[in-house]
PDB file of C-alpha atoms in Angstrom:
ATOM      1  CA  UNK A   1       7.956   2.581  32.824  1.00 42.00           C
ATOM      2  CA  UNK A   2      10.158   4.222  34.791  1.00 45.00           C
ATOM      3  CA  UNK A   3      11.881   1.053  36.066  1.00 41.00           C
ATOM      4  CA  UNK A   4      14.847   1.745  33.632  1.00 41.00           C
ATOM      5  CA  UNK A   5      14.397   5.204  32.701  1.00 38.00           C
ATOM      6  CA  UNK A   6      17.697   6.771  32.456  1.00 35.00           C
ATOM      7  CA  UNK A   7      18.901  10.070  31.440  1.00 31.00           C
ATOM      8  CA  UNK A   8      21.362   8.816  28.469  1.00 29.00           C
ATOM      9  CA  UNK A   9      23.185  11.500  26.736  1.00 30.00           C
ATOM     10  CA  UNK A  10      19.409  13.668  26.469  1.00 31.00           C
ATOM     11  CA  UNK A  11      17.937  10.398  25.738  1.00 30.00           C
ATOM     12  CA  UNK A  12      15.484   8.559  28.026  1.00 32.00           C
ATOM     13  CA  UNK A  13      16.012   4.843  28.324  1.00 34.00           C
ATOM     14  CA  UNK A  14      13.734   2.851  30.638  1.00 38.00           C
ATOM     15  CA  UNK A  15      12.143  -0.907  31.053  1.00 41.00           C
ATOM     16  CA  UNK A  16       9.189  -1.304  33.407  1.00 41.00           C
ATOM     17  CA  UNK A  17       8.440  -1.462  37.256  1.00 39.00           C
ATOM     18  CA  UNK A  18       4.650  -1.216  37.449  1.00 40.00           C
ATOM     19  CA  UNK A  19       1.366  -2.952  36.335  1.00 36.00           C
ATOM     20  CA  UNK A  20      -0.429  -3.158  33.227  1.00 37.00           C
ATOM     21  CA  UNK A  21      -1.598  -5.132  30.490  1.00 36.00           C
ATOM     22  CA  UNK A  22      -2.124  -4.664  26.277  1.00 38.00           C
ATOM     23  CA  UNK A  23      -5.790  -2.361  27.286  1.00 37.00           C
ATOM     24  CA  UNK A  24      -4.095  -0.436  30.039  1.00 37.00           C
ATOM     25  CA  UNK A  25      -5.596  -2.755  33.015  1.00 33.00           C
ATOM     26  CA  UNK A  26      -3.135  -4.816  35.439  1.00 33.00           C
ATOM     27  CA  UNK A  27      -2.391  -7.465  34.684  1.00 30.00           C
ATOM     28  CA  UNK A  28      -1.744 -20.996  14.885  1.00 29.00           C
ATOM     29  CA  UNK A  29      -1.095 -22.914  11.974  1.00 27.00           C
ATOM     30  CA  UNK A  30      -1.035 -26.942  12.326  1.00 25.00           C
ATOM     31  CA  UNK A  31       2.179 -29.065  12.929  1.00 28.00           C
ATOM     32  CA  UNK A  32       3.423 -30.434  10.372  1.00 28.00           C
ATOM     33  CA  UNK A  33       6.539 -33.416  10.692  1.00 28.00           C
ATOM     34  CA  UNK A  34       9.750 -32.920   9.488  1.00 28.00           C
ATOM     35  CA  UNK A  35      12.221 -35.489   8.902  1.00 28.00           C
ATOM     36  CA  UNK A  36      15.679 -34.806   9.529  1.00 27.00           C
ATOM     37  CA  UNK A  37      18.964 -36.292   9.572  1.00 25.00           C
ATOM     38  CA  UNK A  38      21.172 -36.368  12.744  1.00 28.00           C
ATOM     39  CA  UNK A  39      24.779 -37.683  11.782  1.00 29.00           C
ATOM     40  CA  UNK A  40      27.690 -38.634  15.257  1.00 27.00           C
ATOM     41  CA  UNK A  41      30.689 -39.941  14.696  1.00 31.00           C
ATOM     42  CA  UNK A  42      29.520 -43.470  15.634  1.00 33.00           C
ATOM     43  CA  UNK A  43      25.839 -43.769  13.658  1.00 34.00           C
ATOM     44  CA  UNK A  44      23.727 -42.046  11.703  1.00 35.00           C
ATOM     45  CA  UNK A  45      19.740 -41.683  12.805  1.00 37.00           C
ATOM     46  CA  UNK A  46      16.455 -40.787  11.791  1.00 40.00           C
ATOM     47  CA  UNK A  47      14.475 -38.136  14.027  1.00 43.00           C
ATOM     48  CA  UNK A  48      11.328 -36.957  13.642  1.00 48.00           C
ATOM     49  CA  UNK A  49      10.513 -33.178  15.225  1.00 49.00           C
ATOM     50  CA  UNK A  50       8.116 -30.686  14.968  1.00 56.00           C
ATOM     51  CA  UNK A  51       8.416 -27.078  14.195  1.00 60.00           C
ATOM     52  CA  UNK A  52       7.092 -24.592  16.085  1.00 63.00           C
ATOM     53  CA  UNK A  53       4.037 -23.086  14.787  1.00 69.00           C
ATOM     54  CA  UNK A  54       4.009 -19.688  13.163  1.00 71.00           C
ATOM     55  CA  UNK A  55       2.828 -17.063  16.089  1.00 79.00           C
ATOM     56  CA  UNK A  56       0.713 -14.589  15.031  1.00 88.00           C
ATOM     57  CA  UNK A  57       0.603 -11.014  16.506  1.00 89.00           C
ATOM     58  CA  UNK A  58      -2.119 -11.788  18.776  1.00 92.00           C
ATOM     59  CA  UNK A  59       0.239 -14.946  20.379  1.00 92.00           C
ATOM     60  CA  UNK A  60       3.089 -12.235  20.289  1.00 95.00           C
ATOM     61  CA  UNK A  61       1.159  -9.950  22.120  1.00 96.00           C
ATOM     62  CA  UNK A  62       0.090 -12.498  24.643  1.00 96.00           C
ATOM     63  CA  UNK A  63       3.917 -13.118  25.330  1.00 97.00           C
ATOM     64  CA  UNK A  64       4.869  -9.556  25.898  1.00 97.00           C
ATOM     65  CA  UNK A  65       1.886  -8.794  28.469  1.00 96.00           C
ATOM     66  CA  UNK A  66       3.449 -11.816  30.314  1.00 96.00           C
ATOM     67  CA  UNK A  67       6.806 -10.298  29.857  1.00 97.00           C
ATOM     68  CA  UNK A  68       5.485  -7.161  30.939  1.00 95.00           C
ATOM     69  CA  UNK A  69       4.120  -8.808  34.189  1.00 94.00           C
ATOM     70  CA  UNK A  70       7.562 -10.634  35.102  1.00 95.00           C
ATOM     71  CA  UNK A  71       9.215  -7.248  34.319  1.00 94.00           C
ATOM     72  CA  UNK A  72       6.933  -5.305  36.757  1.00 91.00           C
ATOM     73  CA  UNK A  73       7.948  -7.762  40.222  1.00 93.00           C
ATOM     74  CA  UNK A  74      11.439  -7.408  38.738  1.00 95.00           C
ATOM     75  CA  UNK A  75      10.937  -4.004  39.963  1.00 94.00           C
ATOM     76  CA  UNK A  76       9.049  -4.610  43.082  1.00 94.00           C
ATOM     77  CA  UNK A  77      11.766  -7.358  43.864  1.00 96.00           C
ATOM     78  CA  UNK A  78      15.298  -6.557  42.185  1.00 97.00           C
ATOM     79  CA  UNK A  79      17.356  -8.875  44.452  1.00 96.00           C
ATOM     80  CA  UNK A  80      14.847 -11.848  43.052  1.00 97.00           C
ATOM     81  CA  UNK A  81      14.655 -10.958  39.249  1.00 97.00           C
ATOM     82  CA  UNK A  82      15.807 -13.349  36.788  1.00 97.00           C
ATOM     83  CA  UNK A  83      16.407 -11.439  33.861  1.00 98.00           C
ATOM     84  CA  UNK A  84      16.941 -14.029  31.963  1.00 97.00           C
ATOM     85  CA  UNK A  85      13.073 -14.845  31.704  1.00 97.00           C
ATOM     86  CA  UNK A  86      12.251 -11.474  30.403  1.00 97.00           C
ATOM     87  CA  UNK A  87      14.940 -11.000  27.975  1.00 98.00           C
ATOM     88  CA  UNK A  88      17.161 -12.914  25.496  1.00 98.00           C
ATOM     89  CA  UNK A  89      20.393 -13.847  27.334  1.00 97.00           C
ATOM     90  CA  UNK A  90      23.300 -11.074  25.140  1.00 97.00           C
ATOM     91  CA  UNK A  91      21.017  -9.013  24.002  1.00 98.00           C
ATOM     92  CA  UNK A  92      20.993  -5.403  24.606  1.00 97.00           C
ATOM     93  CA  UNK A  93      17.775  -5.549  26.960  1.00 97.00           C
ATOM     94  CA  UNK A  94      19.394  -8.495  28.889  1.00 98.00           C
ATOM     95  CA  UNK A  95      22.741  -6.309  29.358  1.00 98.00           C
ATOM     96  CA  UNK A  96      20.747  -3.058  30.519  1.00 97.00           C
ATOM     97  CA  UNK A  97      18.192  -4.723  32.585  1.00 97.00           C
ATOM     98  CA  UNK A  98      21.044  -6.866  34.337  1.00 98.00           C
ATOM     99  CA  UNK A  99      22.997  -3.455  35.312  1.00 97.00           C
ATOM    100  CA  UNK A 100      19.337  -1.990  36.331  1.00 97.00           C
ATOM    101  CA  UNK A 101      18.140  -4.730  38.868  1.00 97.00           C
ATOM    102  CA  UNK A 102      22.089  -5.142  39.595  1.00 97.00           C
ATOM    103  CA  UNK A 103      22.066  -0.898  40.491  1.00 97.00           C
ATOM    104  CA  UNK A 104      18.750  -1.172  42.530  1.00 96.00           C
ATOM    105  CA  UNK A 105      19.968  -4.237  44.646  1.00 97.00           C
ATOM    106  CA  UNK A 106      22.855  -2.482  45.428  1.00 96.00           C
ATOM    107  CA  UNK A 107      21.106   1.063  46.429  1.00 96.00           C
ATOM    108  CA  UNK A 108      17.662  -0.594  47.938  1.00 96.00           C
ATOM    109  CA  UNK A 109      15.625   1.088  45.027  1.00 97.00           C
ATOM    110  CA  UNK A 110      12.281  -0.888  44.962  1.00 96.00           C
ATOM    111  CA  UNK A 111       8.963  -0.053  43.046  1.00 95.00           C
ATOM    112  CA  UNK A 112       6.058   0.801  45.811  1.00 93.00           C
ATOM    113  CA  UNK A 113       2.212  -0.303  45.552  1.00 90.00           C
ATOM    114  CA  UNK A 114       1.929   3.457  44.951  1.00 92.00           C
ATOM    115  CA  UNK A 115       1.100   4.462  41.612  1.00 90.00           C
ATOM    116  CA  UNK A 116       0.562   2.267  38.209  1.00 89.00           C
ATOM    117  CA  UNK A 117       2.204   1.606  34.809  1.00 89.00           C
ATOM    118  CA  UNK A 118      -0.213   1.653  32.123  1.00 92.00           C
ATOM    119  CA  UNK A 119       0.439   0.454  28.645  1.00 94.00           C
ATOM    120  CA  UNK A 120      -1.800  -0.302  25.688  1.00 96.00           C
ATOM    121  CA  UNK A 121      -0.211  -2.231  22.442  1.00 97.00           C
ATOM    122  CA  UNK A 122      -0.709  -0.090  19.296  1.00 96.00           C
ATOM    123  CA  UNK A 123       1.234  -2.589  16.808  1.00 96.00           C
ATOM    124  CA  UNK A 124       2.347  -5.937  16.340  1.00 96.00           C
ATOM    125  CA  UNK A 125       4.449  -7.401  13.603  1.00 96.00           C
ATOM    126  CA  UNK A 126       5.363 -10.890  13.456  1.00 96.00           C
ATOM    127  CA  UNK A 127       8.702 -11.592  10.998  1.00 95.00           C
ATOM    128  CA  UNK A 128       9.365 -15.613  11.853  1.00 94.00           C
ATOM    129  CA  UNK A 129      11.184 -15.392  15.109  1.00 95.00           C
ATOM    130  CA  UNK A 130      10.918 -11.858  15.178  1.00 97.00           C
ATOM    131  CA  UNK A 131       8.709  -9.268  16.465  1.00 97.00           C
ATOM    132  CA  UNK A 132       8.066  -5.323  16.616  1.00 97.00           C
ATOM    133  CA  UNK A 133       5.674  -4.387  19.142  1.00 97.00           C
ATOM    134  CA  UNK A 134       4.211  -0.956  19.170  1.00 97.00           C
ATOM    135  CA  UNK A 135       3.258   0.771  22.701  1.00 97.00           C
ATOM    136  CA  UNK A 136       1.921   3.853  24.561  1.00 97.00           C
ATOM    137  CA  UNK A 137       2.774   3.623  28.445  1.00 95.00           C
ATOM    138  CA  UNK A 138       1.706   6.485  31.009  1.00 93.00           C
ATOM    139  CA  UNK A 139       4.429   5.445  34.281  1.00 92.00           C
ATOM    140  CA  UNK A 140       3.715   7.335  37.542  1.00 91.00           C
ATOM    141  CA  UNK A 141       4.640   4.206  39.991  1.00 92.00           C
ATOM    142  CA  UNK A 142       6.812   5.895  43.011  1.00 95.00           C
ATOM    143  CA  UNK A 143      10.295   4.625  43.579  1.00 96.00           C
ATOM    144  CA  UNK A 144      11.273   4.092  47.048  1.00 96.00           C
ATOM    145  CA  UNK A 145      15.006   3.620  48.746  1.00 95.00           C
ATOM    146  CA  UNK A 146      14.920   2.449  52.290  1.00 90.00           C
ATOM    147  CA  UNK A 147      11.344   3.428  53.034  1.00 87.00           C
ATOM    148  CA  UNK A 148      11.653   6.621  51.271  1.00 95.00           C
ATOM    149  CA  UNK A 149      10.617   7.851  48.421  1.00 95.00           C
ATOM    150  CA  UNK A 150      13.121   8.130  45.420  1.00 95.00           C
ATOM    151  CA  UNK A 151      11.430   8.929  43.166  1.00 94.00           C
ATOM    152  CA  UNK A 152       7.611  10.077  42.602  1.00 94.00           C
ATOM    153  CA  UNK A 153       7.865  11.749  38.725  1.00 94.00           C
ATOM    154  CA  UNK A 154       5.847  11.058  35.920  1.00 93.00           C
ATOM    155  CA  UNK A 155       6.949   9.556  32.698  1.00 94.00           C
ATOM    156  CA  UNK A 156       5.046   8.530  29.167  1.00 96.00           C
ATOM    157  CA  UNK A 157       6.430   7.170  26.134  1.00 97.00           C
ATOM    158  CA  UNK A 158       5.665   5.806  22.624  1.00 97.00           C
ATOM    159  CA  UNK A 159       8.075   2.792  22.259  1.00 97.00           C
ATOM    160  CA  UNK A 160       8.909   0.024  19.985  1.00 98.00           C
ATOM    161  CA  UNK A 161      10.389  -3.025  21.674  1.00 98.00           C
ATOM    162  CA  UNK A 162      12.134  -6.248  19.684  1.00 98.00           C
ATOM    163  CA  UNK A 163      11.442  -9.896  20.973  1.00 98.00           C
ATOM    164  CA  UNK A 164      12.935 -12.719  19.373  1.00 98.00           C
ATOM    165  CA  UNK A 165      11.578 -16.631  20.128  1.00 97.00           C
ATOM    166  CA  UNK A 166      14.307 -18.226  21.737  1.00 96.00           C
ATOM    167  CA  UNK A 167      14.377 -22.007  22.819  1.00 95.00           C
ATOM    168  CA  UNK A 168      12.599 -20.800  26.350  1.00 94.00           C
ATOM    169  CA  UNK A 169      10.203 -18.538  24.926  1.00 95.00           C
ATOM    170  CA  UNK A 170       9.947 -15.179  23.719  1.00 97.00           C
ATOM    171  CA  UNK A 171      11.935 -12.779  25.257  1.00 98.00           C
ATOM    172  CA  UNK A 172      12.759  -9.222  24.520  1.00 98.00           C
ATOM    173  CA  UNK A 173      15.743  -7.918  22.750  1.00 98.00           C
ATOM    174  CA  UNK A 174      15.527  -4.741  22.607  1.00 98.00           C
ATOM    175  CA  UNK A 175      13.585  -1.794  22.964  1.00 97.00           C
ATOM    176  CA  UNK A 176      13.703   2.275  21.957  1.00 97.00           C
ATOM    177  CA  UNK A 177      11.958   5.643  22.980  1.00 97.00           C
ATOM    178  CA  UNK A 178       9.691   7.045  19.465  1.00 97.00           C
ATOM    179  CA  UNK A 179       9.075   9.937  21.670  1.00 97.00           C
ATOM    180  CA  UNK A 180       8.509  10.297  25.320  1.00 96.00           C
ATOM    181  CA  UNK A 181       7.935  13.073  28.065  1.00 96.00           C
ATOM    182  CA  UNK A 182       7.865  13.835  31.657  1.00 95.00           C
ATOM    183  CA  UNK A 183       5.290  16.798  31.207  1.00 90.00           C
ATOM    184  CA  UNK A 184       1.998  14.824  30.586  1.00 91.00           C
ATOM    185  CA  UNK A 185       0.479  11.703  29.262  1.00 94.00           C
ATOM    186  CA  UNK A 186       1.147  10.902  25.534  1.00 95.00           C
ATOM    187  CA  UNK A 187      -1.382   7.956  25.753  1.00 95.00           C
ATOM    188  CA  UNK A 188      -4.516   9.538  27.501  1.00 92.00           C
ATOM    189  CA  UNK A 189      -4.980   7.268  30.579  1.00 86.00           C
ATOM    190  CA  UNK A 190      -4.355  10.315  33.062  1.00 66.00           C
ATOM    191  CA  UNK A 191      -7.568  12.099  31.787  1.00 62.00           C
TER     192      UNK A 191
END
C-alpha cells in the first residue's frame, strides 16, 4: 500500500503498488426499458435506453479488485499509468494519484517484484452509484530508484475507500486511513 503513502501533517496517506486480491492472494436485477424524451432545437424524438442494473456489493467488490490490479502496474510502471482508469477524473484520488505517478516518473521510483501487497475486503456498501469499501492491507513491496532500493519499510492499514460508477466504470474517489502502522501487521497475513 505503500504506493502513495505519504507522511501528511502526522497522517499517512497512500494508494497501492503491489499485488493482491479481496482474500489476500494476487491477483443483478433485470433491465427494465425506459422511455424517454430527447427534445433539439430542430425535432423532438423517442429513445428507448436501459438503465444500468443495480450492483450489488459482491459486483462492487469485483470492480475494486480490478482497480486494485490496474493500481498495482501503476506502480510497477508510473511513466505508463493512466489514472484515469483507476479513479474518477476530479476527484480527490484522481488529483493525488496524478501528483504520485507524476513524482515517481520524475524521480525513477518504481515498485520491485520484491515483496507483496496484501489486502482482504472487510465491508461493502452499495448506495446507487456509490460505494464504501472496507479493507485490511499488510504492504511490504520494496521501492526502488535507479536500481536501488528506496524504500524497503513495512506498512498496514484499515481503510475505507469511495468509488462512484461513472460512464466508464467504477472508479475510486476517494479513500482514508481508519488506523494504520508501520510497526506490525494490523490484518494478520505476516504471521
Amino acid at each position: 500500500m505503500r504506493a502513495m503513502w505519504q507522511p501528511v501533517s502526522g497522517v499517512l496517506m497512500s494508494g497501492l503498488v503491489a499485488c493482491g486480491g479481496s482474500i489476500g492472494a494476487v491477483t443483478g436485477e433485470p433491465l427494465a426499458e425506459v422511455a424517454r424524451t430527447v427534445e433539439s432545437p430542430v425535432q423532438a424524438t423517442t429513445t428507448t435506453s436501459r438503465p444500468q442494473p443495480v450492483p450489488s456489493s459482491d459486483d462492487v467488490v469485483s470492480e475494486f479488485d480490478r482497480l486494485m490490479t490496474i493500481r498495482v502496474e501503476c506502480g510497477r510502471r508510473p511513466r505508463a499509468c493512466r489514472v484515469d482508469d483507476v479513479a474518477a477524473v476530479g476527484s480527490s484520488m484522481h488529483d493525488e494519484l496524478s501528483s504520485l505517478m507524476d513524482a515517481r516518473t520524475r524521480a525513477g521510483i518504481v515498485a520491485s517484484g520484491r515483496g507483496a501487497l496484501r489486502y482482504r475486503v472487510d465491508g461493502a456498501r452499495v448506495d446507487g452509484d456509490v460505494a464504501s469499501i472496507t479493507t485490511c492491507l499488510y504492504d511490504d513491496v520494496v521501492l526502488t530508484m535507479d536500481g536501488s532500493i528506496f524504500d524497503e519499510s513495512t506498512m498496514s492499514a484499515i481503510t475505507e475507500w469511495t468509488m462512484v460508477r461513472t460512464a466508464q466504470g467504477w472508479r475510486w474517489s476517494d479513500w482514508r486511513a481508519i488506523t494504520s502502522t508501520r510497526e506490525g501487521d494490523l490484518c494478520g497475513f505476516a504471521g
